[in-house]
Amino acid sequence: MSHDNPLLADDALPAFSQIRPEQVEPAIETILADYRAGIAALTAPGAPRDFATVMLTQERLEQRLARAWAPVSHLHSVADNEALRKVYGPAEEALTDHAIELGQNRDLYAAVQALADAADFATLPRPERALVHHALRDFKLSGVALEEPARSRYREIGVELSKLSTEFSNAVLDASEAWHEHITDERDLTGVPESGLAVLRQYAEDQDLDGYLVTLKQPSVQAVLTYADNRGLRERVYWAYQTRASDQGPNAGKFDNSARIEKIMALRHEAAQLLGFPTAAEESLATKMAGSPAEVLEFLHDLAKRAKPVAQRELATLREFAHTELKLDNLESWDVGYASEKLRQQQYALDEEQLKPYFPLPAVIEGLFGLTTQLYGIALAARDGVDVWHPDVRYYDVRDAAGRVFAGAYVDLYARNGKRGGAWMDVCRARFDDGANRQLPVAFLTCNFAPPTEGKPALLTHDDVLTLFHEFGHGLHHLLTEIALPSIGGIDGVEWDAVELPSQFMENFGWNRQALDLFAKHYQTGEKLPDELFQRMLAARHFHAGLFLVRQLEFALFDFLLHLEYDPAQGARTLAVLEQVRKQVAVLHPPAWQRFPHGFSHIFAGGYAAGYYSYLWAELLSADAFSAFEEHAGKNGSVIDRSTGERFRREFLAVGASRPALESFVAFRGRKPQPEALLRSHGLA
Ligand SMILES: [Zn+2]
């Protein structure tokens, strides 16, 4: 009986303890069948073409699916087991097929288009019009608006591209696994700290070897290139790592991604042109805040102009240091990370262990909640008795100034078995109101901090604190939304290069003295974070900021120009474009055999194609938004200001994707974004 299946219940919160793997398939099957029937009814000849019928019905059907799927996919991430994994894969596939089917539904597209074409469309409220525009844009980007034979060709390209991107990342993976170096004499690893050695010992143990195994996995590469005194080893690791899946290096030609890059670029260009865009770069910008390629390039070049001289100075200092202190006369690519770390230690001697006693988790949480109360007038209060998936999980009601509950959040902070690593915010329930039913927003906030130990609270590193603030920022974007149409509420539908604004914005408080004073107190003595330590934290934050920025700019420009300047007559010209970019922005020039693009999965196998610039773009937005609070502090002494907070909430957090992010930003800031605050936050002002 369907009503025995908790995944089909319409309760405000999922009944986690009642969910069984065997309920997943029947629930999804029932919901998808009803979903199809619902779409068929709304697209049937003679069905009304009004907002409620066409759009609210879709939102309602989607929410029913989300109510079942959100807890299942969450459990898969945080409380996984074999039985769940077995049903999860097929169910996920069914959902993907269903989403593709919807995106290709020409009748549905026609129904939405009819709504937009109707005489009274302009009289609809703005969020409703935005929802229609978003839907039409997505239909167009899915190729459904094309006529034959273009439509079939577009679909074919989609299939081919998804195959190529899988092959690309598999080649990177295979190349990474194909190389390792077995080390039995610990002296060959002098300089690598115990935590790094433990990782290398584990790799050896996994292969039934004694001693250490240096591999191309991230922690191993990191440990060797940053710490190993053995220059030859550093060079071999760099050589193997920076030539993965290419025509160079120890496995030259074996996993080579060169031909795949050519094919991917050609197909992306063809697909973009089928949709009516001049290049894949313009297609990418259709879902982003940046208005044109010129705007992206101007943004990147402007940053480069300011960051490059700083990077050059930093490099000169590093060379001098390497020469006099480390006796390294030619600073090679495999020396840079190593020499930087030595210089950093000499200048700041900042140790995470020194800071951790000032960041006991319960106090950090309390401080974070206190900060949000001061900024937005909201309060989070733990509620007992909520059905959760693990005893460590806490549920919080979010109340407005009048004490009314308007949202909720599950907070799950400690690492444990069966829980995926990393930190993230996910949607449990979206704000929705169709006139008949009201659903309040609920978030999942997940981290993987080291749990408390005997007699000691969990102590966070400063990075952990920033991570928590970051994810909580995403959470606030979701929880504080006032848009009751889930597809454009909270984080949903927000331009891709602006969606990290609220999260990175919150990180700024983790670097601010006034905010830190809310929670950074020694867990034993209650002493505030000493100013001397805080100043060293700030200085270390800006260490090699110029070098960091020019490297990010190199990646971003390479990615963007590769897509923008693609010419079918000449092919991708991957290495030529990279060389051209390096001439403009880089201060370090790697050896000619380096093949960084061949392992650049972000853009060839991930979602960052012609979008890598978004990292810096969002950082500029968040720094500039935060500077409004700093300006207030300049006048009135406090960065934690309610009126600025209310304005940020009203103009940015509350509106979701109901209007363009640029408009929201300008409404909050009173002007367009400017780079000064970003440069200041990197110590480059
Ligand atoms: Zn984020």
XYZ file of C-alpha atoms and ligand atoms in Angstrom:
686
model
C 0.000 0.000 0.000
C 1.451 3.311 -1.049
C 0.519 5.100 2.156
C 2.822 2.731 4.053
C 5.749 4.092 2.120
C 7.236 7.073 3.989
C 8.715 8.363 0.720
C 5.178 8.978 -0.529
C 4.091 10.850 2.579
C 3.630 14.619 2.447
C 4.975 15.394 5.924
C 6.853 18.611 6.610
C 10.032 16.645 7.377
C 11.176 13.229 6.103
C 10.767 10.251 8.449
C 14.401 9.205 8.166
C 14.179 6.274 10.581
C 11.307 4.782 8.555
C 13.021 4.874 5.161
C 14.033 1.440 3.826
C 16.023 0.753 0.645
C 13.250 -1.469 -0.722
C 10.831 1.476 -0.654
C 12.895 3.565 -3.067
C 12.043 1.864 -6.345
C 8.253 1.632 -5.815
C 8.104 5.226 -4.566
C 10.044 6.634 -7.509
C 8.044 4.499 -9.942
C 4.725 5.747 -8.544
C 5.842 9.363 -8.482
C 7.272 9.321 -12.003
C 4.103 7.691 -13.366
C 1.976 10.403 -11.727
C 4.436 13.014 -12.977
C 4.066 11.833 -16.586
C 0.291 11.753 -16.258
C 0.336 15.275 -14.821
C 2.434 16.597 -17.720
C 0.229 14.776 -20.246
C -2.854 16.394 -18.742
C -1.433 19.904 -18.781
C -0.249 19.576 -22.383
C -3.493 17.946 -23.610
C -5.357 19.826 -26.353
C -7.781 22.260 -24.787
C -6.033 22.408 -21.414
C -5.906 25.999 -20.106
C -2.767 27.973 -20.891
C -2.526 29.942 -17.675
C 0.298 30.229 -15.149
C -1.332 27.999 -12.540
C -2.004 25.173 -14.985
C 1.248 25.278 -16.907
C 3.861 26.395 -14.374
C 2.494 25.719 -10.884
C 1.558 22.189 -11.921
C 5.148 21.552 -12.988
C 6.484 22.982 -9.739
C 4.032 20.848 -7.732
C 4.992 17.641 -9.598
C 8.685 18.425 -9.186
C 8.260 19.079 -5.456
C 6.552 15.762 -4.913
C 9.513 14.066 -6.548
C 11.965 16.162 -4.520
C 10.223 15.294 -1.239
C 10.955 11.630 -1.912
C 14.339 11.961 -3.568
C 16.045 14.544 -1.335
C 16.115 12.263 1.753
C 17.149 9.232 -0.329
C 20.007 11.014 -2.031
C 21.002 12.574 1.284
C 21.106 9.177 3.012
C 23.170 7.864 0.117
C 25.718 10.609 0.953
C 25.730 10.502 4.747
C 24.547 7.054 5.847
C 25.368 4.818 2.921
C 25.132 1.052 2.908
C 25.202 -1.690 0.317
C 21.444 -2.167 0.125
C 20.870 1.541 -0.433
C 23.643 1.761 -3.017
C 22.023 -1.063 -4.954
C 18.690 0.718 -5.355
C 20.191 4.201 -5.619
C 21.952 3.778 -8.977
C 18.927 2.541 -10.944
C 16.652 5.132 -9.319
C 19.078 7.911 -10.206
C 19.132 6.651 -13.784
C 15.339 6.705 -13.930
C 15.375 10.322 -12.725
C 17.966 11.329 -15.313
C 15.936 9.707 -18.099
C 12.853 11.454 -16.810
C 14.587 14.848 -16.762
C 15.836 14.366 -20.340
C 12.350 13.322 -21.439
C 10.900 16.506 -19.880
C 13.560 18.690 -21.489
C 12.736 17.174 -24.884
C 8.953 17.464 -24.543
C 7.901 19.705 -27.449
C 4.286 19.952 -26.250
C 5.429 21.175 -22.862
C 7.754 23.661 -24.518
C 4.848 24.894 -26.674
C 2.638 25.287 -23.598
C 5.251 27.411 -21.813
C 5.882 29.430 -24.965
C 2.121 30.063 -25.333
C 2.123 31.474 -21.829
C 4.945 33.859 -22.692
C 3.195 34.884 -25.931
C -0.144 35.606 -24.260
C -1.301 39.225 -24.253
C -1.463 39.435 -20.454
C 2.002 37.936 -19.812
C 3.475 41.336 -18.993
C 0.944 41.769 -16.188
C 2.193 38.694 -14.280
C 4.288 39.346 -11.163
C 8.016 39.425 -11.832
C 8.893 36.050 -10.204
C 6.249 34.346 -12.348
C 7.639 35.908 -15.516
C 11.167 34.962 -14.434
C 10.096 31.341 -13.962
C 8.664 31.256 -17.504
C 11.785 32.870 -18.975
C 14.043 30.408 -17.170
C 12.009 27.474 -18.433
C 12.110 28.743 -22.018
C 15.852 29.366 -21.840
C 16.450 25.827 -20.572
C 14.257 24.360 -23.302
C 16.284 26.247 -25.899
C 19.593 25.111 -24.387
C 18.377 21.511 -24.430
C 17.905 21.737 -28.204
C 14.186 21.000 -28.114
C 13.383 24.242 -29.934
C 15.434 23.159 -32.965
C 13.873 21.778 -36.141
C 15.087 18.614 -37.838
C 17.736 17.648 -38.759
C 19.421 20.032 -36.322
C 17.505 18.608 -33.351
C 18.736 15.052 -33.931
C 22.267 16.234 -34.618
C 22.234 18.236 -31.376
C 21.106 15.179 -29.415
C 23.794 13.075 -31.083
C 26.455 15.609 -30.083
C 25.201 15.547 -26.493
C 25.609 11.776 -26.301
C 29.052 11.928 -27.926
C 30.224 14.716 -25.598
C 29.142 12.894 -22.502
C 31.034 9.799 -23.707
C 34.149 11.867 -24.408
C 34.090 13.567 -21.036
C 33.905 10.192 -19.285
C 36.801 8.942 -21.424
C 38.761 12.086 -20.614
C 38.483 11.685 -16.857
C 39.097 7.944 -17.087
C 42.322 8.613 -18.985
C 43.449 11.038 -16.260
C 42.577 8.451 -13.633
C 44.331 5.606 -15.452
C 47.418 7.727 -16.069
C 47.484 8.662 -12.383
C 47.317 5.040 -11.354
C 49.907 3.890 -13.862
C 52.783 5.699 -12.153
C 54.295 5.234 -8.713
C 57.666 5.036 -7.073
C 58.436 2.574 -4.312
C 60.704 3.959 -1.607
C 62.209 1.802 1.107
C 64.815 4.178 2.467
C 63.110 6.825 4.589
C 66.024 9.207 3.976
C 64.722 9.638 0.418
C 61.657 11.306 1.966
C 63.426 13.661 4.345
C 61.368 16.789 4.970
C 57.963 15.156 4.488
C 55.998 15.531 7.758
C 54.606 12.544 9.607
C 51.064 13.059 8.257
C 52.431 12.869 4.685
C 54.572 9.829 5.465
C 51.535 8.080 6.951
C 49.670 8.545 3.657
C 52.599 7.158 1.640
C 52.936 4.216 4.054
C 49.241 3.481 3.604
C 49.602 3.467 -0.210
C 52.443 0.943 0.149
C 50.425 -1.194 2.528
C 47.462 -1.191 0.113
C 49.792 -2.780 -2.472
C 51.285 -5.243 0.042
C 54.597 -3.403 -0.082
C 56.880 -2.375 2.731
C 58.135 1.197 3.092
C 56.473 3.984 1.128
C 54.677 4.353 -2.165
C 54.800 7.749 -3.842
C 51.812 7.992 -6.184
C 50.070 10.630 -8.299
C 47.126 10.877 -5.908
C 46.628 14.422 -4.690
C 47.871 13.993 -1.081
C 51.043 12.271 -2.301
C 51.833 14.892 -4.966
C 51.124 17.616 -2.442
C 53.352 16.104 0.239
C 56.317 15.533 -2.068
C 56.201 18.824 -3.991
C 55.719 20.872 -0.820
C 58.042 19.146 1.601
C 60.460 16.589 0.125
C 64.076 17.787 0.301
C 64.915 15.253 -2.418
C 64.986 17.425 -5.539
C 65.217 14.499 -7.963
C 62.093 12.943 -6.469
C 60.244 16.252 -6.713
C 61.236 16.531 -10.363
C 60.080 12.988 -11.191
C 56.722 13.503 -9.439
C 56.194 16.844 -11.179
C 57.142 15.346 -14.546
C 54.779 12.385 -14.153
C 51.937 14.478 -12.728
C 52.086 17.375 -15.170
C 52.171 15.103 -18.214
C 49.321 12.790 -17.228
C 47.204 11.552 -20.123
C 49.361 13.260 -22.739
C 51.975 12.692 -25.449
C 54.758 13.430 -22.929
C 56.099 12.039 -19.679
C 56.778 8.528 -18.351
C 53.685 7.089 -20.051
C 53.803 9.243 -23.173
C 51.033 8.436 -25.634
C 49.527 5.682 -23.530
C 46.475 7.549 -22.190
C 46.770 10.568 -24.436
C 43.847 13.006 -24.239
C 45.054 15.147 -27.187
C 42.570 13.747 -29.714
C 39.743 13.887 -27.159
C 40.382 17.565 -26.503
C 40.213 18.217 -30.266
C 36.925 16.324 -30.581
C 35.378 17.896 -27.492
C 36.194 21.400 -28.693
C 34.898 20.739 -32.201
C 31.623 19.257 -30.936
C 31.068 22.024 -28.381
C 31.555 24.597 -31.108
C 29.157 22.819 -33.454
C 26.542 22.425 -30.701
C 26.764 26.100 -29.759
C 26.286 27.137 -33.372
C 23.273 24.837 -33.761
C 21.699 26.732 -30.854
C 22.485 30.028 -32.537
C 25.533 31.100 -30.503
C 28.708 32.193 -32.304
C 30.895 30.064 -29.981
C 30.725 27.774 -26.953
C 31.875 30.708 -24.799
C 28.696 32.653 -25.600
C 26.600 29.539 -24.953
C 28.222 29.175 -21.534
C 27.387 32.789 -20.665
C 23.666 32.203 -21.348
C 23.340 30.851 -17.798
C 25.805 33.227 -16.162
C 25.897 36.714 -14.763
C 28.690 37.982 -17.025
C 26.981 39.660 -19.954
C 29.465 39.070 -22.771
C 32.856 37.533 -23.561
C 34.295 41.035 -23.657
C 33.141 41.589 -20.080
C 34.786 38.349 -18.899
C 38.043 39.140 -20.689
C 38.116 42.689 -19.419
C 37.568 41.412 -15.871
C 40.405 38.873 -16.172
C 42.828 41.232 -17.901
C 42.175 43.967 -15.385
C 42.970 41.595 -12.518
C 46.051 40.360 -14.353
C 47.323 43.888 -14.784
C 47.138 44.427 -11.022
C 48.263 40.982 -9.877
C 51.188 40.408 -12.231
C 53.570 43.041 -10.825
C 52.902 41.689 -7.325
C 53.520 38.127 -8.512
C 56.758 39.251 -10.143
C 57.952 40.801 -6.890
C 56.972 37.696 -4.920
C 58.838 35.510 -7.391
C 61.963 37.667 -7.203
C 61.949 37.384 -3.407
C 61.395 33.645 -3.649
C 64.304 33.249 -6.108
C 66.574 35.216 -3.831
C 65.509 33.123 -0.826
C 65.954 29.869 -2.753
C 69.401 30.964 -3.851
C 70.739 32.115 -0.493
C 68.910 29.836 1.942
C 68.244 26.671 -0.058
C 71.203 26.779 -2.480
C 68.793 26.350 -5.416
C 70.231 28.406 -8.244
C 67.638 27.759 -10.898
C 64.211 27.794 -9.375
C 62.499 25.046 -11.389
C 58.761 24.327 -11.514
C 59.240 21.435 -9.066
C 61.027 23.748 -6.613
C 58.387 26.467 -6.372
C 55.992 24.809 -3.920
C 58.890 23.540 -1.823
C 60.720 26.867 -1.620
C 57.444 28.726 -0.967
C 56.665 26.520 1.996
C 60.160 27.042 3.447
C 59.801 30.810 3.038
C 56.321 30.780 4.531
C 57.561 28.893 7.569
C 60.432 31.298 8.004
C 58.213 34.393 7.723
C 55.139 33.380 9.707
C 55.824 30.173 11.601
C 52.083 29.741 11.763
C 50.964 26.337 12.917
C 47.344 25.193 12.692
C 47.788 23.403 16.019
C 48.400 26.744 17.701
C 45.073 28.079 16.484
C 42.833 25.080 17.082
C 42.321 25.602 20.845
C 40.623 28.909 19.976
C 38.037 27.250 17.761
C 36.041 24.748 19.851
C 33.117 23.698 17.657
C 30.244 24.407 20.090
C 31.469 27.990 20.560
C 31.998 28.465 16.812
C 28.425 27.324 16.112
C 27.077 29.580 18.814
C 29.094 32.501 17.430
C 27.916 31.817 13.888
C 24.276 31.732 14.999
C 24.806 34.875 17.074
C 26.306 36.605 14.058
C 23.249 35.740 11.919
C 20.962 37.038 14.631
C 22.830 40.337 14.692
C 22.896 40.595 10.900
C 19.410 39.419 9.978
C 17.362 39.325 13.159
C 16.747 35.593 12.860
C 17.335 32.935 15.508
C 18.216 29.254 15.234
C 17.027 27.022 18.065
C 17.672 23.293 18.361
C 14.537 21.183 18.382
C 14.668 17.778 20.076
C 12.716 14.765 18.974
C 13.114 15.297 15.226
C 13.607 12.061 13.299
C 17.259 12.054 12.103
C 19.685 9.549 10.508
C 22.373 9.651 13.201
C 22.475 10.674 16.883
C 25.090 13.378 16.093
C 22.638 15.236 13.861
C 20.823 18.266 15.264
C 17.747 19.905 13.822
C 17.247 23.673 14.163
C 14.112 25.730 13.764
C 14.782 29.099 12.176
C 12.590 31.859 13.621
C 12.005 35.422 12.539
C 12.123 38.412 14.879
C 8.513 37.735 15.903
C 9.387 34.173 16.896
C 7.581 32.599 13.946
C 9.257 29.461 12.490
C 9.895 30.050 8.773
C 12.606 27.491 7.951
C 14.700 24.652 9.338
C 18.119 23.040 9.071
C 19.682 19.639 9.737
C 23.268 20.090 10.903
C 25.572 17.057 10.648
C 29.165 18.010 11.412
C 31.391 15.040 12.244
C 33.251 12.641 9.990
C 32.214 8.994 10.310
C 32.088 5.767 8.324
C 29.557 5.632 5.502
C 29.596 9.414 5.133
C 30.984 11.053 2.013
C 33.938 13.399 2.640
C 33.904 17.163 2.204
C 31.357 19.782 3.188
C 28.197 20.878 1.426
C 24.756 22.409 1.722
C 21.859 20.623 0.121
C 18.149 21.270 -0.173
C 15.818 19.072 1.872
C 12.670 21.121 1.251
C 12.268 24.194 -0.927
C 9.999 27.107 -0.136
C 6.803 26.503 -2.085
C 3.362 27.987 -2.025
C 0.817 27.190 -4.714
C -2.063 28.854 -2.931
C -3.333 25.570 -1.502
C -0.226 24.190 0.166
C 2.695 25.837 1.847
C 6.111 24.248 2.235
C 8.875 25.832 4.336
C 12.526 25.693 3.268
C 14.737 23.150 5.034
C 18.469 22.707 4.462
C 21.000 19.940 5.010
C 24.289 21.277 6.312
C 27.019 18.649 6.184
C 30.682 18.807 7.251
C 33.367 16.276 8.113
C 35.117 17.688 11.148
C 37.166 15.581 13.529
C 34.773 14.524 16.329
C 35.333 15.463 19.965
C 37.684 13.246 21.960
C 37.656 12.195 25.580
C 37.155 15.305 27.701
C 37.878 17.685 24.801
C 35.406 19.418 22.492
C 35.923 19.133 18.728
C 38.598 21.708 17.896
C 38.469 23.205 14.404
C 41.281 24.470 12.246
C 40.794 27.968 10.875
C 40.141 26.372 7.470
C 37.364 24.334 9.082
C 35.847 27.539 10.450
C 35.854 29.066 6.958
C 34.315 25.888 5.521
C 31.516 25.990 8.084
C 30.841 29.677 7.389
C 30.908 29.025 3.634
C 28.332 26.240 3.717
C 26.202 28.140 6.200
C 26.229 31.026 3.694
C 24.721 28.709 1.055
C 22.275 27.613 3.726
C 21.142 31.168 4.456
C 20.628 31.774 0.733
C 18.251 28.820 0.725
C 16.532 29.457 4.060
C 15.995 33.199 3.708
C 14.421 33.014 0.275
C 11.078 34.720 -0.093
C 10.424 33.243 -3.509
C 7.794 30.524 -3.280
C 8.558 29.045 -6.730
C 11.274 26.435 -6.051
C 12.886 26.516 -9.526
C 13.891 30.146 -9.014
C 14.003 30.297 -5.187
C 17.060 30.195 -2.928
C 20.103 28.902 -4.814
C 18.055 27.318 -7.602
C 18.339 28.924 -11.001
C 20.808 31.545 -9.778
C 23.488 32.364 -12.342
C 26.350 29.993 -12.071
C 29.031 32.613 -11.534
C 27.011 34.349 -8.782
C 25.799 31.381 -6.734
C 28.974 31.361 -4.598
C 28.449 34.974 -3.550
C 26.459 34.294 -0.341
C 28.847 31.510 0.720
C 32.144 33.299 0.081
C 30.586 36.409 1.591
C 30.226 34.584 4.931
C 33.887 33.485 4.850
C 34.909 37.128 5.200
C 33.572 37.141 8.759
C 36.023 34.338 9.546
C 38.825 36.845 8.853
C 37.258 39.711 10.754
C 38.357 40.608 14.269
C 34.910 41.681 15.487
C 33.260 38.521 14.213
C 36.074 36.301 15.526
C 35.624 37.866 18.957
C 32.118 36.383 19.020
C 33.513 32.871 19.234
C 37.320 32.568 19.043
C 38.110 31.897 22.683
C 40.487 29.342 24.142
C 38.473 26.280 25.089
C 40.251 25.910 28.437
C 41.110 29.453 29.537
C 38.403 31.445 27.726
C 41.144 33.805 26.526
C 40.415 35.655 23.270
C 42.489 34.893 20.175
C 45.684 36.894 20.865
C 46.194 39.800 18.496
C 49.728 38.703 17.659
C 48.367 35.368 16.416
C 45.567 37.085 14.498
C 48.033 39.400 12.727
C 50.159 36.444 11.699
C 47.011 34.725 10.365
C 46.277 37.760 8.205
C 49.841 37.996 6.944
C 49.927 34.293 6.091
C 46.599 34.682 4.259
C 48.202 37.136 1.859
C 51.384 35.126 1.392
C 52.014 34.701 -2.350
C 48.588 36.087 -3.204
C 49.978 37.517 -6.453
C 51.374 34.146 -7.533
C 48.103 32.486 -6.599
C 46.062 34.995 -8.600
C 48.147 34.838 -11.769
C 47.899 31.051 -11.758
C 44.098 31.218 -11.410
C 44.055 33.830 -14.170
C 46.118 31.572 -16.397
C 43.592 28.730 -15.977
C 40.601 31.037 -16.417
C 41.909 32.810 -19.503
C 43.086 29.591 -21.115
C 39.665 28.003 -20.613
C 37.744 31.015 -21.851
C 39.898 31.817 -24.892
C 40.035 28.182 -25.936
C 36.238 28.210 -26.261
C 35.927 31.759 -27.552
C 38.577 31.596 -30.265
C 37.801 28.127 -31.553
C 38.007 28.018 -35.320
C 37.014 24.799 -37.130
C 39.589 25.508 -39.831
C 42.439 25.528 -37.326
C 41.258 23.136 -34.608
C 41.625 23.726 -30.872
C 45.286 24.948 -30.904
C 45.387 23.932 -27.244
C 49.080 24.469 -26.607
C 49.251 27.621 -28.727
C 46.381 29.208 -26.771
C 48.042 28.218 -23.505
C 51.335 29.743 -24.638
C 49.596 32.959 -25.669
C 47.904 33.194 -22.245
C 51.139 32.507 -20.386
C 52.868 35.284 -22.289
C 50.169 37.656 -21.033
C 49.702 36.680 -17.407
C 52.151 34.052 -16.159
C 55.334 34.815 -14.289
C 56.416 31.181 -14.032
C 57.014 29.350 -17.287
C 56.943 25.571 -16.930
C 59.092 23.325 -19.150
C 57.940 22.842 -22.752
C 56.930 19.227 -22.043
C 54.387 20.244 -19.419
C 50.851 19.237 -20.451
C 48.556 20.840 -17.927
C 45.490 20.927 -20.272
C 45.485 17.129 -20.631
C 44.518 16.729 -16.977
C 42.250 19.799 -16.751
C 39.108 17.783 -15.931
C 37.257 20.861 -14.668
C 36.728 22.082 -18.198
C 36.961 18.902 -20.296
C 35.118 16.510 -17.999
C 33.318 18.778 -15.538
C 30.877 21.644 -15.692
C 33.407 24.468 -15.896
C 33.757 24.824 -19.675
C 34.173 28.536 -20.474
C 33.269 29.000 -16.813
C 36.469 28.571 -14.822
C 36.582 32.355 -14.477
C 33.545 32.008 -12.157
C 35.786 31.246 -9.173
C 37.381 34.685 -9.341
C 34.180 36.392 -10.466
C 32.225 35.167 -7.450
C 35.118 36.048 -5.176
C 35.061 39.612 -6.489
C 31.306 39.831 -5.882
C 31.531 38.479 -2.348
C 34.476 40.699 -1.390
C 32.696 43.730 -2.821
C 29.467 42.847 -0.992
C 31.382 42.440 2.258
C 33.074 45.792 1.746
C 29.654 47.431 2.219
C 29.821 46.131 5.793
C 33.417 47.338 6.136
C 32.398 50.791 4.946
C 29.742 50.830 7.624
C 32.348 49.804 10.193
C 34.540 52.659 9.007
C 31.764 55.075 9.916
C 30.234 53.422 12.964
C 32.768 50.985 14.268
C 31.007 47.683 13.636
C 31.158 45.402 10.648
C 28.266 43.419 12.080
C 25.538 45.812 11.103
C 21.839 45.049 11.099
C 20.738 47.654 8.556
C 23.362 46.605 5.988
C 22.482 42.986 6.809
C 18.785 43.594 6.241
C 19.547 45.235 2.902
C 21.747 42.302 1.833
C 19.039 39.898 2.891
C 16.247 41.778 1.124
C 18.059 42.623 -2.111
C 20.166 39.512 -2.584
C 19.417 36.516 -0.359
C 15.622 36.800 -0.475
C 15.116 37.169 -4.222
C 16.826 34.025 -5.555
C 16.732 33.891 -9.349
C 13.565 35.980 -9.639
C 15.718 38.711 -11.169
C 19.244 38.850 -12.641
C 22.044 38.668 -10.055
C 23.575 41.874 -11.384
C 20.353 43.754 -10.691
C 20.258 42.328 -7.155
C 23.870 43.244 -6.595
C 23.331 46.820 -7.768
C 20.193 47.103 -5.637
C 22.248 46.133 -2.594
C 25.497 47.945 -3.341
C 24.137 50.993 -5.152
C 26.569 50.419 -8.024
C 28.075 47.712 -10.207
C 30.717 45.335 -8.771
C 34.265 46.722 -8.487
C 37.530 44.819 -7.979
C 39.141 46.915 -5.212
C 37.754 44.861 -2.332
C 38.944 41.610 -3.931
C 42.437 43.036 -4.304
C 42.345 44.248 -0.707
C 41.291 40.826 0.544
C 44.362 39.399 -1.205
C 46.538 42.135 0.249
C 47.077 43.663 -3.219
C 45.345 47.015 -2.825
Zn 30.191 26.837 -2.228
